[in-house]
Amino acid sequence: MDIEAIRAARAREQDAASLVELAEPTLFERVQDAVDDGEIDTDDAVQLTTELADERAGKLLKLASFRAAGMAVNWDGVTDQERALVEDLVARLEEWRDSVTPDTEDSDE
C-alpha cells in the first residue's frame, strides 16, 4: 500500500455520486496496517484517510436522511461499519423528528 493508492481511492470517491466499494480489508484497515509497518508516512496517511472519510460521511448522511424519510436507499458500497452508522443516524433523526413534531393525540380537545 503506498500513498498513491490512497490518493487514487480518494479521487474515485470524490468523483462518484454514490459510495465506492471498498475491498476487504477496507482501505482504512490497509492504511492502518501500512502505518503500523512504517510503509506510509503517518501524517500523509492521516490527512488522506480523513479526506476520504469526510467524502464518505457526506454520502452516508444523505443515505440516513433518505432512509429516515422512508425512502429506499442503495446500500452498494456501504461497509458493515458504515451501515451501522447510517442505522444509528436514522434512529436519531427519527427521534429528533418525533420530538419536534406536534403531538396529534391532544389536538381534538
PDB file of N, CA and C in Angstrom:
ATOM      1  N   MET A   1       0.855  -1.177   0.000  1.00  0.00           N
ATOM      2  CA  MET A   1       0.000   0.000   0.000  1.00  0.00           C
ATOM      3  C   MET A   1       0.893   1.228   0.000  1.00  0.00           C
ATOM      4  N   ASP A   2       0.735   2.071  -1.000  1.00  0.00           N
ATOM      5  CA  ASP A   2       1.505   3.301  -0.999  1.00  0.00           C
ATOM      6  C   ASP A   2       0.564   4.495  -0.986  1.00  0.00           C
ATOM      7  N   ILE A   3       1.126   5.649  -0.821  1.00  0.00           N
ATOM      8  CA  ILE A   3       0.343   6.876  -0.698  1.00  0.00           C
ATOM      9  C   ILE A   3      -0.458   7.149  -1.972  1.00  0.00           C
ATOM     10  N   GLU A   4       0.055   6.727  -3.106  1.00  0.00           N
ATOM     11  CA  GLU A   4      -0.666   6.928  -4.370  1.00  0.00           C
ATOM     12  C   GLU A   4      -1.959   6.108  -4.420  1.00  0.00           C
ATOM     13  N   ALA A   5      -1.945   4.936  -3.808  1.00  0.00           N
ATOM     14  CA  ALA A   5      -3.164   4.120  -3.754  1.00  0.00           C
ATOM     15  C   ALA A   5      -4.243   4.821  -2.935  1.00  0.00           C
ATOM     16  N   ILE A   6      -3.832   5.479  -1.867  1.00  0.00           N
ATOM     17  CA  ILE A   6      -4.791   6.221  -1.038  1.00  0.00           C
ATOM     18  C   ILE A   6      -5.328   7.415  -1.822  1.00  0.00           C
ATOM     19  N   ARG A   7      -4.446   8.122  -2.498  1.00  0.00           N
ATOM     20  CA  ARG A   7      -4.875   9.267  -3.311  1.00  0.00           C
ATOM     21  C   ARG A   7      -5.850   8.832  -4.402  1.00  0.00           C
ATOM     22  N   ALA A   8      -5.564   7.706  -5.032  1.00  0.00           N
ATOM     23  CA  ALA A   8      -6.443   7.207  -6.094  1.00  0.00           C
ATOM     24  C   ALA A   8      -7.815   6.839  -5.529  1.00  0.00           C
ATOM     25  N   ALA A   9      -7.842   6.202  -4.378  1.00  0.00           N
ATOM     26  CA  ALA A   9      -9.120   5.833  -3.756  1.00  0.00           C
ATOM     27  C   ALA A   9      -9.919   7.083  -3.394  1.00  0.00           C
ATOM     28  N   ARG A  10      -9.250   8.083  -2.860  1.00  0.00           N
ATOM     29  CA  ARG A  10      -9.924   9.329  -2.509  1.00  0.00           C
ATOM     30  C   ARG A  10     -10.480  10.010  -3.755  1.00  0.00           C
ATOM     31  N   ALA A  11      -9.715  10.014  -4.833  1.00  0.00           N
ATOM     32  CA  ALA A  11     -10.169  10.632  -6.083  1.00  0.00           C
ATOM     33  C   ALA A  11     -11.389   9.913  -6.641  1.00  0.00           C
ATOM     34  N   ARG A  12     -11.384   8.578  -6.586  1.00  0.00           N
ATOM     35  CA  ARG A  12     -12.549   7.814  -7.052  1.00  0.00           C
ATOM     36  C   ARG A  12     -13.782   8.147  -6.215  1.00  0.00           C
ATOM     37  N   GLU A  13     -13.585   8.247  -4.905  1.00  0.00           N
ATOM     38  CA  GLU A  13     -14.704   8.558  -4.011  1.00  0.00           C
ATOM     39  C   GLU A  13     -15.235   9.963  -4.288  1.00  0.00           C
ATOM     40  N   GLN A  14     -14.331  10.884  -4.510  1.00  0.00           N
ATOM     41  CA  GLN A  14     -14.717  12.271  -4.746  1.00  0.00           C
ATOM     42  C   GLN A  14     -15.475  12.408  -6.067  1.00  0.00           C
ATOM     43  N   ASP A  15     -15.094  11.638  -7.059  1.00  0.00           N
ATOM     44  CA  ASP A  15     -15.716  11.736  -8.382  1.00  0.00           C
ATOM     45  C   ASP A  15     -17.052  11.013  -8.484  1.00  0.00           C
ATOM     46  N   ALA A  16     -17.305  10.055  -7.614  1.00  0.00           N
ATOM     47  CA  ALA A  16     -18.513   9.239  -7.706  1.00  0.00           C
ATOM     48  C   ALA A  16     -19.661   9.869  -6.917  1.00  0.00           C
ATOM     49  N   ALA A  17     -20.856   9.764  -7.462  1.00  0.00           N
ATOM     50  CA  ALA A  17     -22.039  10.287  -6.764  1.00  0.00           C
ATOM     51  C   ALA A  17     -22.431   9.379  -5.600  1.00  0.00           C
ATOM     52  N   SER A  18     -22.234   8.090  -5.771  1.00  0.00           N
ATOM     53  CA  SER A  18     -22.565   7.147  -4.707  1.00  0.00           C
ATOM     54  C   SER A  18     -21.271   6.611  -4.094  1.00  0.00           C
ATOM     55  N   LEU A  19     -21.425   5.837  -3.051  1.00  0.00           N
ATOM     56  CA  LEU A  19     -20.252   5.289  -2.369  1.00  0.00           C
ATOM     57  C   LEU A  19     -19.514   4.296  -3.259  1.00  0.00           C
ATOM     58  N   VAL A  20     -18.204   4.364  -3.194  1.00  0.00           N
ATOM     59  CA  VAL A  20     -17.339   3.457  -3.940  1.00  0.00           C
ATOM     60  C   VAL A  20     -17.113   2.220  -3.080  1.00  0.00           C
ATOM     61  N   GLU A  21     -17.161   1.069  -3.697  1.00  0.00           N
ATOM     62  CA  GLU A  21     -16.923  -0.188  -2.984  1.00  0.00           C
ATOM     63  C   GLU A  21     -15.500  -0.225  -2.451  1.00  0.00           C
ATOM     64  N   LEU A  22     -15.363  -0.492  -1.156  1.00  0.00           N
ATOM     65  CA  LEU A  22     -14.042  -0.654  -0.536  1.00  0.00           C
ATOM     66  C   LEU A  22     -13.800  -2.144  -0.347  1.00  0.00           C
ATOM     67  N   ALA A  23     -12.780  -2.651  -1.004  1.00  0.00           N
ATOM     68  CA  ALA A  23     -12.474  -4.079  -0.904  1.00  0.00           C
ATOM     69  C   ALA A  23     -12.116  -4.435   0.533  1.00  0.00           C
ATOM     70  N   GLU A  24     -12.322  -5.693   0.893  1.00  0.00           N
ATOM     71  CA  GLU A  24     -11.953  -6.178   2.231  1.00  0.00           C
ATOM     72  C   GLU A  24     -10.515  -6.679   2.200  1.00  0.00           C
ATOM     73  N   PRO A  25      -9.689  -6.395   3.163  1.00  0.00           N
ATOM     74  CA  PRO A  25      -9.976  -5.427   4.216  1.00  0.00           C
ATOM     75  C   PRO A  25     -10.086  -4.036   3.607  1.00  0.00           C
ATOM     76  N   THR A  26     -10.834  -3.165   4.248  1.00  0.00           N
ATOM     77  CA  THR A  26     -11.083  -1.846   3.681  1.00  0.00           C
ATOM     78  C   THR A  26      -9.785  -1.053   3.573  1.00  0.00           C
ATOM     79  N   LEU A  27      -9.846  -0.026   2.769  1.00  0.00           N
ATOM     80  CA  LEU A  27      -8.696   0.847   2.602  1.00  0.00           C
ATOM     81  C   LEU A  27      -8.230   1.392   3.939  1.00  0.00           C
ATOM     82  N   PHE A  28      -9.182   1.734   4.798  1.00  0.00           N
ATOM     83  CA  PHE A  28      -8.823   2.279   6.108  1.00  0.00           C
ATOM     84  C   PHE A  28      -8.017   1.275   6.923  1.00  0.00           C
ATOM     85  N   GLU A  29      -8.414   0.011   6.870  1.00  0.00           N
ATOM     86  CA  GLU A  29      -7.686  -1.040   7.589  1.00  0.00           C
ATOM     87  C   GLU A  29      -6.302  -1.266   6.974  1.00  0.00           C
ATOM     88  N   ARG A  30      -6.238  -1.245   5.663  1.00  0.00           N
ATOM     89  CA  ARG A  30      -4.950  -1.443   4.989  1.00  0.00           C
ATOM     90  C   ARG A  30      -4.000  -0.294   5.261  1.00  0.00           C
ATOM     91  N   VAL A  31      -4.531   0.919   5.311  1.00  0.00           N
ATOM     92  CA  VAL A  31      -3.684   2.074   5.611  1.00  0.00           C
ATOM     93  C   VAL A  31      -3.142   1.965   7.033  1.00  0.00           C
ATOM     94  N   GLN A  32      -3.996   1.578   7.970  1.00  0.00           N
ATOM     95  CA  GLN A  32      -3.527   1.435   9.348  1.00  0.00           C
ATOM     96  C   GLN A  32      -2.405   0.410   9.428  1.00  0.00           C
ATOM     97  N   ASP A  33      -2.569  -0.700   8.727  1.00  0.00           N
ATOM     98  CA  ASP A  33      -1.513  -1.715   8.701  1.00  0.00           C
ATOM     99  C   ASP A  33      -0.222  -1.154   8.094  1.00  0.00           C
ATOM    100  N   ALA A  34      -0.360  -0.359   7.018  1.00  0.00           N
ATOM    101  CA  ALA A  34       0.821   0.216   6.367  1.00  0.00           C
ATOM    102  C   ALA A  34       1.514   1.223   7.288  1.00  0.00           C
ATOM    103  N   VAL A  35       0.723   1.989   8.038  1.00  0.00           N
ATOM    104  CA  VAL A  35       1.312   2.932   9.004  1.00  0.00           C
ATOM    105  C   VAL A  35       2.030   2.155  10.099  1.00  0.00           C
ATOM    106  N   ASP A  36       1.372   1.119  10.625  1.00  0.00           N
ATOM    107  CA  ASP A  36       1.979   0.300  11.680  1.00  0.00           C
ATOM    108  C   ASP A  36       3.286  -0.334  11.217  1.00  0.00           C
ATOM    109  N   ASP A  37       3.360  -0.708   9.938  1.00  0.00           N
ATOM    110  CA  ASP A  37       4.556  -1.338   9.387  1.00  0.00           C
ATOM    111  C   ASP A  37       5.600  -0.326   8.910  1.00  0.00           C
ATOM    112  N   GLY A  38       5.287   0.978   9.021  1.00  0.00           N
ATOM    113  CA  GLY A  38       6.207   2.017   8.599  1.00  0.00           C
ATOM    114  C   GLY A  38       6.308   2.191   7.095  1.00  0.00           C
ATOM    115  N   GLU A  39       5.336   1.675   6.350  1.00  0.00           N
ATOM    116  CA  GLU A  39       5.367   1.765   4.890  1.00  0.00           C
ATOM    117  C   GLU A  39       4.895   3.126   4.381  1.00  0.00           C
ATOM    118  N   ILE A  40       4.089   3.825   5.171  1.00  0.00           N
ATOM    119  CA  ILE A  40       3.495   5.100   4.761  1.00  0.00           C
ATOM    120  C   ILE A  40       3.747   6.121   5.851  1.00  0.00           C
ATOM    121  N   ASP A  41       4.052   7.343   5.438  1.00  0.00           N
ATOM    122  CA  ASP A  41       4.215   8.442   6.378  1.00  0.00           C
ATOM    123  C   ASP A  41       2.894   8.671   7.111  1.00  0.00           C
ATOM    124  N   THR A  42       2.939   8.722   8.414  1.00  0.00           N
ATOM    125  CA  THR A  42       1.736   8.837   9.243  1.00  0.00           C
ATOM    126  C   THR A  42       0.938  10.097   8.942  1.00  0.00           C
ATOM    127  N   ASP A  43       1.606  11.229   8.825  1.00  0.00           N
ATOM    128  CA  ASP A  43       0.887  12.486   8.576  1.00  0.00           C
ATOM    129  C   ASP A  43       0.129  12.451   7.256  1.00  0.00           C
ATOM    130  N   ASP A  44       0.780  11.954   6.202  1.00  0.00           N
ATOM    131  CA  ASP A  44       0.112  11.853   4.903  1.00  0.00           C
ATOM    132  C   ASP A  44      -1.066  10.892   4.967  1.00  0.00           C
ATOM    133  N   ALA A  45      -0.863   9.773   5.639  1.00  0.00           N
ATOM    134  CA  ALA A  45      -1.935   8.781   5.752  1.00  0.00           C
ATOM    135  C   ALA A  45      -3.127   9.346   6.508  1.00  0.00           C
ATOM    136  N   VAL A  46      -2.866  10.064   7.589  1.00  0.00           N
ATOM    137  CA  VAL A  46      -3.952  10.663   8.364  1.00  0.00           C
ATOM    138  C   VAL A  46      -4.709  11.682   7.528  1.00  0.00           C
ATOM    139  N   GLN A  47      -3.988  12.540   6.825  1.00  0.00           N
ATOM    140  CA  GLN A  47      -4.631  13.568   6.010  1.00  0.00           C
ATOM    141  C   GLN A  47      -5.515  12.946   4.930  1.00  0.00           C
ATOM    142  N   LEU A  48      -4.968  12.013   4.192  1.00  0.00           N
ATOM    143  CA  LEU A  48      -5.722  11.433   3.079  1.00  0.00           C
ATOM    144  C   LEU A  48      -6.883  10.561   3.541  1.00  0.00           C
ATOM    145  N   THR A  49      -6.687   9.794   4.593  1.00  0.00           N
ATOM    146  CA  THR A  49      -7.805   8.970   5.061  1.00  0.00           C
ATOM    147  C   THR A  49      -8.886   9.835   5.690  1.00  0.00           C
ATOM    148  N   THR A  50      -8.513  10.939   6.317  1.00  0.00           N
ATOM    149  CA  THR A  50      -9.515  11.868   6.848  1.00  0.00           C
ATOM    150  C   THR A  50     -10.329  12.462   5.707  1.00  0.00           C
ATOM    151  N   GLU A  51      -9.658  12.854   4.630  1.00  0.00           N
ATOM    152  CA  GLU A  51     -10.362  13.391   3.471  1.00  0.00           C
ATOM    153  C   GLU A  51     -11.291  12.343   2.862  1.00  0.00           C
ATOM    154  N   LEU A  52     -10.823  11.113   2.764  1.00  0.00           N
ATOM    155  CA  LEU A  52     -11.655  10.031   2.242  1.00  0.00           C
ATOM    156  C   LEU A  52     -12.857   9.784   3.151  1.00  0.00           C
ATOM    157  N   ALA A  53     -12.621   9.747   4.447  1.00  0.00           N
ATOM    158  CA  ALA A  53     -13.708   9.529   5.403  1.00  0.00           C
ATOM    159  C   ALA A  53     -14.726  10.662   5.321  1.00  0.00           C
ATOM    160  N   ASP A  54     -14.262  11.892   5.156  1.00  0.00           N
ATOM    161  CA  ASP A  54     -15.181  13.026   5.045  1.00  0.00           C
ATOM    162  C   ASP A  54     -16.033  12.933   3.781  1.00  0.00           C
ATOM    163  N   GLU A  55     -15.432  12.506   2.686  1.00  0.00           N
ATOM    164  CA  GLU A  55     -16.193  12.303   1.441  1.00  0.00           C
ATOM    165  C   GLU A  55     -17.301  11.277   1.661  1.00  0.00           C
ATOM    166  N   ARG A  56     -16.947  10.190   2.316  1.00  0.00           N
ATOM    167  CA  ARG A  56     -17.922   9.122   2.554  1.00  0.00           C
ATOM    168  C   ARG A  56     -18.980   9.566   3.556  1.00  0.00           C
ATOM    169  N   ALA A  57     -18.575  10.348   4.561  1.00  0.00           N
ATOM    170  CA  ALA A  57     -19.519  10.793   5.589  1.00  0.00           C
ATOM    171  C   ALA A  57     -20.666  11.590   4.984  1.00  0.00           C
ATOM    172  N   GLY A  58     -20.366  12.457   4.050  1.00  0.00           N
ATOM    173  CA  GLY A  58     -21.424  13.224   3.401  1.00  0.00           C
ATOM    174  C   GLY A  58     -22.428  12.327   2.703  1.00  0.00           C
ATOM    175  N   LYS A  59     -21.942  11.310   2.052  1.00  0.00           N
ATOM    176  CA  LYS A  59     -22.819  10.370   1.352  1.00  0.00           C
ATOM    177  C   LYS A  59     -23.613   9.527   2.349  1.00  0.00           C
ATOM    178  N   LEU A  60     -22.990   9.168   3.466  1.00  0.00           N
ATOM    179  CA  LEU A  60     -23.690   8.389   4.491  1.00  0.00           C
ATOM    180  C   LEU A  60     -24.791   9.217   5.149  1.00  0.00           C
ATOM    181  N   LEU A  61     -24.529  10.493   5.377  1.00  0.00           N
ATOM    182  CA  LEU A  61     -25.566  11.373   5.932  1.00  0.00           C
ATOM    183  C   LEU A  61     -26.759  11.479   4.992  1.00  0.00           C
ATOM    184  N   LYS A  62     -26.475  11.552   3.719  1.00  0.00           N
ATOM    185  CA  LYS A  62     -27.543  11.606   2.712  1.00  0.00           C
ATOM    186  C   LYS A  62     -28.369  10.318   2.746  1.00  0.00           C
ATOM    187  N   LEU A  63     -27.695   9.170   2.823  1.00  0.00           N
ATOM    188  CA  LEU A  63     -28.414   7.896   2.918  1.00  0.00           C
ATOM    189  C   LEU A  63     -29.306   7.870   4.159  1.00  0.00           C
ATOM    190  N   ALA A  64     -28.768   8.312   5.286  1.00  0.00           N
ATOM    191  CA  ALA A  64     -29.533   8.312   6.532  1.00  0.00           C
ATOM    192  C   ALA A  64     -30.738   9.227   6.429  1.00  0.00           C
ATOM    193  N   SER A  65     -30.558  10.378   5.829  1.00  0.00           N
ATOM    194  CA  SER A  65     -31.657  11.324   5.672  1.00  0.00           C
ATOM    195  C   SER A  65     -32.770  10.733   4.803  1.00  0.00           C
ATOM    196  N   PHE A  66     -32.391  10.127   3.695  1.00  0.00           N
ATOM    197  CA  PHE A  66     -33.376   9.490   2.815  1.00  0.00           C
ATOM    198  C   PHE A  66     -34.098   8.359   3.537  1.00  0.00           C
ATOM    199  N   ARG A  67     -33.327   7.529   4.227  1.00  0.00           N
ATOM    200  CA  ARG A  67     -33.915   6.373   4.929  1.00  0.00           C
ATOM    201  C   ARG A  67     -34.855   6.840   6.038  1.00  0.00           C
ATOM    202  N   ALA A  68     -34.484   7.888   6.769  1.00  0.00           N
ATOM    203  CA  ALA A  68     -35.339   8.416   7.833  1.00  0.00           C
ATOM    204  C   ALA A  68     -36.633   8.989   7.268  1.00  0.00           C
ATOM    205  N   ALA A  69     -36.584   9.436   6.030  1.00  0.00           N
ATOM    206  CA  ALA A  69     -37.773   9.972   5.367  1.00  0.00           C
ATOM    207  C   ALA A  69     -38.618   8.867   4.746  1.00  0.00           C
ATOM    208  N   GLY A  70     -38.198   7.616   4.931  1.00  0.00           N
ATOM    209  CA  GLY A  70     -38.965   6.488   4.410  1.00  0.00           C
ATOM    210  C   GLY A  70     -38.667   6.141   2.966  1.00  0.00           C
ATOM    211  N   MET A  71     -37.620   6.718   2.437  1.00  0.00           N
ATOM    212  CA  MET A  71     -37.260   6.450   1.049  1.00  0.00           C
ATOM    213  C   MET A  71     -36.328   5.238   0.980  1.00  0.00           C
ATOM    214  N   ALA A  72     -36.360   4.550  -0.140  1.00  0.00           N
ATOM    215  CA  ALA A  72     -35.459   3.415  -0.360  1.00  0.00           C
ATOM    216  C   ALA A  72     -34.054   3.953  -0.614  1.00  0.00           C
ATOM    217  N   VAL A  73     -33.065   3.232  -0.129  1.00  0.00           N
ATOM    218  CA  VAL A  73     -31.675   3.628  -0.349  1.00  0.00           C
ATOM    219  C   VAL A  73     -30.903   2.493  -0.994  1.00  0.00           C
ATOM    220  N   ASN A  74     -29.837   2.851  -1.679  1.00  0.00           N
ATOM    221  CA  ASN A  74     -28.955   1.891  -2.316  1.00  0.00           C
ATOM    222  C   ASN A  74     -27.780   1.637  -1.371  1.00  0.00           C
ATOM    223  N   TRP A  75     -27.650   0.407  -0.908  1.00  0.00           N
ATOM    224  CA  TRP A  75     -26.602   0.057   0.048  1.00  0.00           C
ATOM    225  C   TRP A  75     -25.297  -0.336  -0.631  1.00  0.00           C
ATOM    226  N   ASP A  76     -25.222  -0.244  -1.959  1.00  0.00           N
ATOM    227  CA  ASP A  76     -23.992  -0.617  -2.664  1.00  0.00           C
ATOM    228  C   ASP A  76     -22.826   0.225  -2.162  1.00  0.00           C
ATOM    229  N   GLY A  77     -21.713  -0.427  -1.872  1.00  0.00           N
ATOM    230  CA  GLY A  77     -20.503   0.258  -1.454  1.00  0.00           C
ATOM    231  C   GLY A  77     -20.433   0.578   0.030  1.00  0.00           C
ATOM    232  N   VAL A  78     -21.497   0.293   0.778  1.00  0.00           N
ATOM    233  CA  VAL A  78     -21.526   0.613   2.210  1.00  0.00           C
ATOM    234  C   VAL A  78     -20.928  -0.559   2.992  1.00  0.00           C
ATOM    235  N   THR A  79     -19.954  -0.257   3.840  1.00  0.00           N
ATOM    236  CA  THR A  79     -19.351  -1.293   4.674  1.00  0.00           C
ATOM    237  C   THR A  79     -20.285  -1.604   5.847  1.00  0.00           C
ATOM    238  N   ASP A  80     -20.028  -2.692   6.534  1.00  0.00           N
ATOM    239  CA  ASP A  80     -20.845  -3.048   7.703  1.00  0.00           C
ATOM    240  C   ASP A  80     -20.786  -1.952   8.769  1.00  0.00           C
ATOM    241  N   GLN A  81     -19.603  -1.410   8.984  1.00  0.00           N
ATOM    242  CA  GLN A  81     -19.431  -0.339   9.974  1.00  0.00           C
ATOM    243  C   GLN A  81     -20.221   0.907   9.560  1.00  0.00           C
ATOM    244  N   GLU A  82     -20.192   1.240   8.282  1.00  0.00           N
ATOM    245  CA  GLU A  82     -20.934   2.396   7.787  1.00  0.00           C
ATOM    246  C   GLU A  82     -22.444   2.166   7.856  1.00  0.00           C
ATOM    247  N   ARG A  83     -22.864   0.949   7.581  1.00  0.00           N
ATOM    248  CA  ARG A  83     -24.303   0.649   7.661  1.00  0.00           C
ATOM    249  C   ARG A  83     -24.801   0.835   9.096  1.00  0.00           C
ATOM    250  N   ALA A  84     -24.013   0.394  10.064  1.00  0.00           N
ATOM    251  CA  ALA A  84     -24.387   0.588  11.468  1.00  0.00           C
ATOM    252  C   ALA A  84     -24.478   2.074  11.793  1.00  0.00           C
ATOM    253  N   LEU A  85     -23.552   2.861  11.270  1.00  0.00           N
ATOM    254  CA  LEU A  85     -23.586   4.311  11.469  1.00  0.00           C
ATOM    255  C   LEU A  85     -24.857   4.906  10.865  1.00  0.00           C
ATOM    256  N   VAL A  86     -25.191   4.507   9.651  1.00  0.00           N
ATOM    257  CA  VAL A  86     -26.402   5.012   8.995  1.00  0.00           C
ATOM    258  C   VAL A  86     -27.637   4.654   9.810  1.00  0.00           C
ATOM    259  N   GLU A  87     -27.724   3.417  10.267  1.00  0.00           N
ATOM    260  CA  GLU A  87     -28.891   2.993  11.050  1.00  0.00           C
ATOM    261  C   GLU A  87     -28.991   3.787  12.354  1.00  0.00           C
ATOM    262  N   ASP A  88     -27.844   4.074  12.985  1.00  0.00           N
ATOM    263  CA  ASP A  88     -27.836   4.892  14.194  1.00  0.00           C
ATOM    264  C   ASP A  88     -28.314   6.310  13.881  1.00  0.00           C
ATOM    265  N   LEU A  89     -27.835   6.865  12.787  1.00  0.00           N
ATOM    266  CA  LEU A  89     -28.265   8.204  12.378  1.00  0.00           C
ATOM    267  C   LEU A  89     -29.758   8.238  12.070  1.00  0.00           C
ATOM    268  N   VAL A  90     -30.264   7.200  11.418  1.00  0.00           N
ATOM    269  CA  VAL A  90     -31.698   7.121  11.116  1.00  0.00           C
ATOM    270  C   VAL A  90     -32.506   7.149  12.405  1.00  0.00           C
ATOM    271  N   ALA A  91     -32.108   6.342  13.369  1.00  0.00           N
ATOM    272  CA  ALA A  91     -32.826   6.311  14.649  1.00  0.00           C
ATOM    273  C   ALA A  91     -32.804   7.680  15.318  1.00  0.00           C
ATOM    274  N   ARG A  92     -31.669   8.338  15.283  1.00  0.00           N
ATOM    275  CA  ARG A  92     -31.556   9.665  15.893  1.00  0.00           C
ATOM    276  C   ARG A  92     -32.379  10.702  15.133  1.00  0.00           C
ATOM    277  N   LEU A  93     -32.365  10.629  13.814  1.00  0.00           N
ATOM    278  CA  LEU A  93     -33.178  11.552  13.020  1.00  0.00           C
ATOM    279  C   LEU A  93     -34.668  11.354  13.290  1.00  0.00           C
ATOM    280  N   GLU A  94     -35.084  10.106  13.354  1.00  0.00           N
ATOM    281  CA  GLU A  94     -36.493   9.823  13.634  1.00  0.00           C
ATOM    282  C   GLU A  94     -36.885  10.296  15.033  1.00  0.00           C
ATOM    283  N   GLU A  95     -36.007  10.079  15.999  1.00  0.00           N
ATOM    284  CA  GLU A  95     -36.261  10.533  17.373  1.00  0.00           C
ATOM    285  C   GLU A  95     -36.360  12.058  17.416  1.00  0.00           C
ATOM    286  N   TRP A  96     -35.448  12.714  16.736  1.00  0.00           N
ATOM    287  CA  TRP A  96     -35.476  14.176  16.691  1.00  0.00           C
ATOM    288  C   TRP A  96     -36.757  14.674  16.035  1.00  0.00           C
ATOM    289  N   ARG A  97     -37.108  14.070  14.898  1.00  0.00           N
ATOM    290  CA  ARG A  97     -38.322  14.486  14.187  1.00  0.00           C
ATOM    291  C   ARG A  97     -39.546  14.306  15.077  1.00  0.00           C
ATOM    292  N   ASP A  98     -39.621  13.197  15.797  1.00  0.00           N
ATOM    293  CA  ASP A  98     -40.743  12.961  16.704  1.00  0.00           C
ATOM    294  C   ASP A  98     -40.785  14.001  17.823  1.00  0.00           C
ATOM    295  N   SER A  99     -39.612  14.462  18.257  1.00  0.00           N
ATOM    296  CA  SER A  99     -39.572  15.436  19.358  1.00  0.00           C
ATOM    297  C   SER A  99     -40.012  16.829  18.927  1.00  0.00           C
ATOM    298  N   VAL A 100     -39.896  17.145  17.648  1.00  0.00           N
ATOM    299  CA  VAL A 100     -40.281  18.475  17.171  1.00  0.00           C
ATOM    300  C   VAL A 100     -41.624  18.511  16.467  1.00  0.00           C
ATOM    301  N   THR A 101     -42.189  17.328  16.223  1.00  0.00           N
ATOM    302  CA  THR A 101     -43.489  17.248  15.550  1.00  0.00           C
ATOM    303  C   THR A 101     -44.585  17.362  16.601  1.00  0.00           C
ATOM    304  N   PRO A 102     -45.586  18.239  16.373  1.00  0.00           N
ATOM    305  CA  PRO A 102     -46.667  18.373  17.349  1.00  0.00           C
ATOM    306  C   PRO A 102     -47.357  17.041  17.605  1.00  0.00           C
ATOM    307  N   ASP A 103     -47.727  16.842  18.854  1.00  0.00           N
ATOM    308  CA  ASP A 103     -48.440  15.637  19.272  1.00  0.00           C
ATOM    309  C   ASP A 103     -49.871  15.740  18.770  1.00  0.00           C
ATOM    310  N   THR A 104     -50.313  14.792  17.976  1.00  0.00           N
ATOM    311  CA  THR A 104     -51.651  14.845  17.389  1.00  0.00           C
ATOM    312  C   THR A 104     -52.719  14.235  18.289  1.00  0.00           C
ATOM    313  N   GLU A 105     -52.326  13.548  19.354  1.00  0.00           N
ATOM    314  CA  GLU A 105     -53.316  12.913  20.255  1.00  0.00           C
ATOM    315  C   GLU A 105     -54.148  13.937  21.000  1.00  0.00           C
ATOM    316  N   ASP A 106     -53.585  15.078  21.351  1.00  0.00           N
ATOM    317  CA  ASP A 106     -54.295  16.084  22.106  1.00  0.00           C
ATOM    318  C   ASP A 106     -54.955  17.135  21.232  1.00  0.00           C
ATOM    319  N   SER A 107     -54.867  17.005  19.919  1.00  0.00           N
ATOM    320  CA  SER A 107     -55.370  18.064  19.039  1.00  0.00           C
ATOM    321  C   SER A 107     -56.879  18.102  18.931  1.00  0.00           C
ATOM    322  N   ASP A 108     -57.624  17.068  19.415  1.00  0.00           N
ATOM    323  CA  ASP A 108     -59.079  17.047  19.331  1.00  0.00           C
ATOM    324  C   ASP A 108     -59.735  17.801  20.471  1.00  0.00           C
ATOM    325  N   GLU A 109     -59.002  18.247  21.456  1.00  0.00           N
ATOM    326  CA  GLU A 109     -59.586  18.916  22.602  1.00  0.00           C
ATOM    327  C   GLU A 109     -59.984  20.321  22.309  1.00  0.00           C
TER     328      GLU A 109
END
